Every structure is written in C-alpha cells, then in structure tokens.
XYZ file of C-alpha atoms in Angstrom:
337
model
C -46.032 92.052 -73.176
C -43.580 90.600 -70.657
C -44.144 90.788 -66.921
C -42.698 93.782 -65.069
C -39.437 93.346 -63.203
C -39.413 91.999 -59.661
C -39.934 94.865 -57.170
C -36.468 94.360 -55.637
C -34.930 94.988 -59.067
C -36.778 98.272 -59.474
C -35.420 101.586 -58.109
C -38.933 102.308 -56.813
C -40.874 100.079 -54.396
C -43.936 99.857 -56.694
C -43.077 100.142 -60.407
C -45.756 101.575 -62.572
C -46.151 101.356 -66.340
C -45.210 104.591 -68.047
C -47.658 105.489 -70.786
C -46.473 108.991 -71.479
C -43.479 111.308 -71.228
C -45.350 113.221 -68.519
C -45.459 110.105 -66.332
C -41.762 109.526 -66.987
C -40.902 113.059 -65.851
C -43.144 112.689 -62.805
C -41.327 109.511 -61.789
C -37.882 111.046 -62.294
C -38.844 114.111 -60.247
C -40.110 111.929 -57.394
C -36.912 109.879 -57.420
C -34.631 112.949 -57.311
C -36.729 114.566 -54.611
C -36.389 111.489 -52.430
C -32.632 111.523 -52.832
C -32.159 115.270 -52.258
C -34.288 115.091 -49.154
C -31.573 113.009 -47.530
C -28.609 115.226 -48.453
C -27.585 118.184 -46.282
C -26.126 121.380 -47.719
C -22.592 120.418 -46.727
C -22.781 117.132 -48.586
C -23.271 114.892 -45.520
C -25.812 112.176 -46.092
C -28.733 111.806 -43.713
C -29.418 108.346 -42.228
C -32.257 106.163 -43.532
C -35.538 106.924 -41.838
C -37.475 103.921 -43.097
C -36.348 100.345 -43.830
C -38.721 100.223 -46.777
C -36.785 102.838 -48.704
C -34.321 101.741 -51.338
C -30.619 102.621 -50.787
C -30.859 105.467 -53.281
C -33.962 106.956 -51.704
C -32.470 106.572 -48.211
C -29.541 108.828 -48.906
C -27.293 106.839 -51.251
C -25.033 108.438 -53.838
C -26.611 111.176 -55.890
C -27.351 109.721 -59.353
C -28.493 110.991 -62.691
C -31.488 109.349 -64.429
C -31.094 107.577 -67.747
C -33.834 106.022 -69.910
C -33.536 102.453 -71.248
C -36.000 100.158 -72.998
C -37.592 97.781 -70.484
C -40.652 95.620 -71.192
C -41.362 97.615 -74.313
C -41.495 100.956 -72.481
C -38.972 103.492 -71.233
C -37.966 103.192 -67.577
C -35.272 105.147 -65.714
C -32.118 103.347 -64.649
C -29.939 105.072 -62.029
C -26.260 105.303 -62.960
C -23.586 105.654 -60.262
C -22.182 109.144 -59.704
C -19.576 110.553 -57.286
C -20.588 110.938 -53.645
C -20.759 114.540 -52.475
C -17.602 115.264 -50.436
C -17.849 116.424 -46.832
C -16.387 119.808 -45.871
C -12.686 119.561 -44.926
C -11.756 119.717 -41.231
C -9.312 122.571 -40.520
C -6.489 121.970 -38.062
C -6.497 124.159 -34.974
C -4.095 127.100 -35.070
C -1.161 126.941 -32.655
C -1.761 128.380 -29.202
C -0.313 131.868 -28.729
C 1.608 131.793 -25.452
C 2.594 135.298 -24.374
C 5.620 135.162 -22.084
C 5.828 138.013 -19.583
C 8.649 138.605 -17.124
C 6.540 138.851 -13.984
C 6.610 141.429 -11.210
C 5.692 141.881 -7.564
C 3.881 145.045 -8.603
C 0.196 144.051 -8.961
C -0.236 146.601 -11.746
C 1.991 144.542 -14.010
C -0.346 141.539 -14.246
C -3.380 143.770 -14.785
C -1.559 145.601 -17.574
C -0.471 142.416 -19.341
C -4.002 140.994 -19.156
C -5.394 144.163 -20.758
C -2.803 143.848 -23.524
C -3.808 140.234 -24.200
C -7.473 141.261 -24.250
C -6.573 143.641 -27.087
C -4.825 140.776 -28.883
C -7.969 138.638 -28.595
C -10.093 141.481 -29.951
C -7.824 141.719 -32.999
C -7.866 137.929 -33.532
C -11.296 136.590 -32.483
C -11.251 132.902 -31.670
C -7.493 132.773 -31.062
C -6.312 130.670 -28.131
C -4.159 133.178 -26.213
C -2.504 132.148 -22.947
C -0.068 133.757 -20.531
C 3.038 132.396 -18.840
C 5.506 134.227 -16.573
C 9.231 133.690 -16.290
C 9.158 134.458 -12.557
C 7.343 136.233 -9.710
C 3.806 135.947 -11.133
C 1.377 133.166 -11.937
C 0.778 131.317 -14.112
C 4.438 130.413 -14.470
C 5.566 129.433 -17.969
C 6.178 125.709 -17.160
C 2.600 125.425 -15.837
C 1.191 127.059 -18.966
C 3.199 124.722 -21.206
C 2.044 121.684 -19.198
C -1.562 122.677 -19.921
C -1.187 122.571 -23.703
C -2.187 118.861 -23.783
C -0.498 118.008 -27.060
C -1.327 121.296 -28.804
C 1.311 123.153 -30.792
C 2.240 126.625 -29.596
C 4.018 129.807 -30.614
C 5.743 131.586 -27.734
C 5.878 135.387 -28.035
C 8.093 137.055 -25.411
C 6.582 140.289 -24.106
C 10.156 141.509 -23.747
C 11.691 144.390 -25.653
C 15.086 142.994 -26.591
C 17.311 139.974 -26.606
C 18.898 138.838 -23.386
C 19.207 135.968 -20.916
C 15.462 135.326 -20.666
C 14.897 135.202 -24.434
C 18.055 133.276 -25.223
C 18.096 130.818 -22.342
C 15.160 130.766 -19.904
C 12.321 130.493 -22.416
C 13.965 127.836 -24.675
C 14.955 125.848 -21.572
C 11.351 125.842 -20.340
C 10.122 124.595 -23.715
C 12.729 121.847 -23.871
C 11.915 120.712 -20.326
C 8.175 120.602 -21.079
C 8.717 118.479 -24.183
C 6.153 120.424 -26.212
C 6.230 121.307 -29.890
C 6.588 125.071 -29.940
C 8.072 127.792 -32.101
C 9.820 130.722 -30.454
C 9.174 134.229 -31.757
C 11.787 136.952 -31.290
C 11.222 139.632 -28.622
C 8.991 142.568 -29.459
C 11.868 144.991 -30.046
C 13.292 146.628 -31.911
C 10.374 147.404 -34.235
C 8.740 150.553 -35.718
C 5.448 149.729 -33.969
C 7.241 150.065 -30.634
C 8.536 153.455 -31.697
C 5.001 154.639 -32.437
C 3.908 153.466 -29.004
C 6.876 155.219 -27.348
C 6.040 158.455 -29.146
C 2.374 158.267 -28.144
C 3.272 157.696 -24.505
C 5.590 160.715 -24.587
C 2.823 162.888 -26.054
C 0.391 161.659 -23.389
C 2.902 162.747 -20.730
C 3.228 166.258 -22.159
C 5.802 166.085 -24.947
C 5.025 168.371 -27.897
C 7.131 167.959 -31.023
C 6.510 171.492 -32.325
C 6.895 173.284 -28.979
C 9.978 171.436 -27.794
C 12.107 171.928 -30.877
C 15.329 170.111 -31.618
C 17.809 172.507 -30.028
C 17.461 172.063 -26.288
C 15.482 168.859 -26.150
C 16.557 165.294 -25.518
C 15.104 161.948 -24.523
C 16.389 159.183 -22.280
C 15.166 155.745 -23.317
C 14.970 153.897 -19.990
C 15.199 150.109 -20.321
C 15.691 147.199 -17.928
C 19.244 146.308 -18.944
C 21.091 143.028 -19.490
C 24.639 141.689 -19.531
C 23.960 140.274 -22.994
C 25.518 142.644 -25.580
C 22.652 141.837 -27.955
C 20.208 143.455 -25.544
C 22.135 146.745 -25.529
C 22.367 146.635 -29.319
C 18.581 146.295 -29.529
C 18.081 149.274 -27.198
C 20.467 151.412 -29.262
C 18.549 150.496 -32.424
C 15.259 151.513 -30.821
C 16.824 154.799 -29.662
C 17.958 155.534 -33.227
C 14.465 154.829 -34.582
C 12.914 157.099 -31.957
C 15.366 159.886 -32.882
C 14.100 159.653 -36.463
C 10.476 159.712 -35.264
C 11.142 162.836 -33.183
C 12.694 164.722 -36.094
C 16.294 164.500 -34.946
C 15.948 164.936 -31.173
C 18.781 162.878 -29.614
C 17.706 159.775 -27.714
C 20.150 158.113 -25.318
C 19.440 154.581 -24.001
C 19.893 154.053 -20.256
C 19.426 151.042 -18.021
C 17.969 150.261 -14.631
C 20.281 147.308 -13.961
C 23.181 145.154 -15.153
C 24.870 147.690 -17.402
C 25.430 151.384 -17.995
C 24.710 154.182 -18.538
C 22.116 154.591 -15.804
C 19.327 157.149 -16.173
C 21.204 159.815 -14.143
C 24.346 159.191 -16.214
C 22.390 159.587 -19.453
C 20.868 162.844 -18.166
C 24.302 164.222 -17.424
C 25.564 163.190 -20.854
C 22.716 165.053 -22.556
C 23.255 168.124 -20.374
C 26.904 168.172 -21.441
C 25.643 168.476 -25.012
C 23.407 171.425 -24.126
C 20.238 169.347 -23.807
C 18.505 170.524 -20.664
C 14.866 169.845 -21.549
C 14.952 166.064 -21.335
C 12.015 163.652 -21.304
C 12.067 160.047 -20.230
C 10.621 157.361 -22.514
C 9.714 154.271 -20.490
C 10.897 151.247 -22.477
C 9.025 148.724 -20.333
C 6.055 146.545 -21.191
C 4.370 147.042 -17.819
C 4.809 148.883 -14.512
C 7.307 147.424 -12.062
C 10.297 148.175 -9.872
C 12.649 149.181 -12.698
C 10.060 151.331 -14.466
C 9.189 153.142 -11.233
C 12.838 153.780 -10.339
C 13.585 155.137 -13.814
C 10.641 157.541 -13.812
C 11.584 158.893 -10.396
C 14.887 160.147 -11.847
C 13.264 162.103 -14.686
C 13.688 165.895 -14.396
C 10.739 166.746 -16.644
C 8.303 164.666 -18.746
C 8.198 160.965 -17.785
C 6.160 158.682 -20.030
C 4.244 155.644 -18.799
C 5.258 152.100 -19.794
C 3.998 150.825 -23.151
C 1.301 148.721 -21.473
C -1.756 147.867 -23.554
C -1.023 150.301 -26.378
C -2.810 149.108 -29.575
C 0.485 149.061 -31.503
C 1.840 146.557 -28.988
C -1.132 144.245 -29.541
C -0.599 144.379 -33.302
C 3.091 143.643 -32.815
C 2.323 140.561 -30.692
C 0.228 139.138 -33.539
C 2.884 140.092 -36.101
C 5.505 138.131 -34.149
C 3.093 135.210 -33.745
C 2.218 135.007 -37.444
C 5.845 135.197 -38.597
C 6.966 132.467 -36.179
C 3.962 130.252 -36.963
C 4.785 130.296 -40.682
C 8.524 129.724 -40.232
C 10.112 126.251 -40.485
C 9.969 124.375 -37.204
C 13.114 124.217 -35.087
C 13.335 122.541 -31.710
C 14.018 124.962 -28.862
C 17.644 125.027 -27.739
C 18.929 127.370 -25.006
C 21.865 129.573 -25.991
C 25.074 129.440 -23.952
C 25.072 131.833 -21.015
C 26.432 135.305 -21.768
C 28.198 137.052 -18.893
C 30.269 139.674 -20.700
C-alpha cells in the first residue's frame, strides 16, 4: 500500500483511511458542514476564523464531493462550483420634491406639511422634501442645493399651468444644476374633482337637496395671465359639473384675469342660479383663498388641503414623471397675453 498523500494535498488537515462507506459519508458530511458554516443566507461568505482551516473549510466556494481512487481506497475530491452570488444592491429612488407656492399665512405651511405627511404614509420610506417658490422656507433653490447628487422628481403643488410651472420651477432646476424630472401640475385631474366635491359636502352642499334647477357653483382659483392656466380651470369646472349631475360650474379668479368671483356670481344669477356655492380651488389657505370665500353668498368650501385624494395625486404625478424619459429642465418663454 502506498503512503497517504501529504497533508497539504488533502482537503482535510488530517486524512484518515476510509474502510467503509459509512466512514466516507461521515467525512463528506463533516466537509460540507464546515463549508456551510461559513456561508450566510444571502450568499456572502464569512471570513476565516482559524489559519489552520483549508480554503474550502474557511468559506471558499461551495463544492460538491466526488469519489476517486486514491491509494487503493475511495477518497473525496472537491470539484470547483460557482460562488453563491450576493444580493443585488438597489439604486435609491429619486427624491420627491413637492413645490409649493408659499404664503404669508402661517396656515399654508402647516397645511402643506400635513399633506406631505399623508404622502409619506402612502409611500413608506420615500424621501419627500418641500421647496417653496416664494414667501416661505425652505425656498426651492435651497432644497435643490441639499440634494447632494441625488436625482429628484419635482411635483408642483399647483392646480394648473402658468408662469410658476412653465418658468420659475424649470429655471430653479437649471440654475441648481441638478438632474431632475418635472411633473405636471396637479390639475386638471379626476382626483381633484373628488376632493372638490368632498369639500363642498363638508361645507353644507347636498346633491339631492340642492337640485339642478336653482343651484350653481363658482370655482374660485388664483388666476394667471397664461392662457393655459385658464384652460385648465375650465376643464376642472367641466369635470365638476359632471360630478354634480349637471349643476353649472363657472371658474373665477382672484387675480390676473377675469371673471372675478363677484362677476361669476352675477353671471350665474342672470341664468336663474341664485343658490350658489363656492368651491375653493386652492391647495392651502392664503390671501386669495380668503378673499374668494369672503365673497360667497352661501356655502363656501375650504381649500383642498391635506385631502387624501390630493396625496394620492401627488404620488401619481411622481410615478409618471419618474418613469418618463429624462429631459433637461428648460424654462418656457414668458407669457404675458
């Protein structure tokens, strides 16, 4: 019988003669146990804990045993097998930057923060930040400066197109030099219409009691010189008319364009609509929202605020913009007509 192999050539520190299949199985089991003891569940290998262990026993590649004839008896030889792959590292989702207008009314910031808390509840773990166009902190340029190389999706908490959406927000992104996608404003959208209806009901509107004949609604919005903004308000008014079963809804504006809320009230009265409610088409309380409500002759709804439908709409805008092809932000030409 030839001499056993040198210990450094053996997969075990102290090779033993194998006289039976039972001993062979015992040796294989010990070898596999040593290897598996150094492999975590996610496939990451543990470091060697003792210099006396062989590379395989210290966490080397997982191998399958094979029997070959050696010195007249069967001895296992370890064949190379693929290393267990580590779990993939997922890239961080883009930061959701909600862009509010800003207001000197302290209720506005509190309302926007409650809305963003709802967004975080719907999307646990999301990085949600706030930036204001003016009047409130944090201002949008400061929020963008704090991204530190992260990608972002900017969601305007504005209800239609206009100067801020078309110019101010893209200009801030371009000046900051960040990689960011711009979502469209929140309106028009059916989720906004549901929120408008709920706010009307909270204020005292009753679909069945009011009836279609003498009722009307003024949709009070901020207003803009951009024709696209007025088109968005008219679209929302048409959707709200459908939601109210045919009750006419007339958009009106607190600034920049007409009709004003009093003018819209007079127009509805000329059509025989004397029981008129005011739907507040504002994200949060502020000067324009307060002035519009003060002109209401009957039911005056609160701003949309932290309505759950608004939180869902913010995430809808975020997801759609995140998945769209990337385009660098470019401010639109100023619109003065």
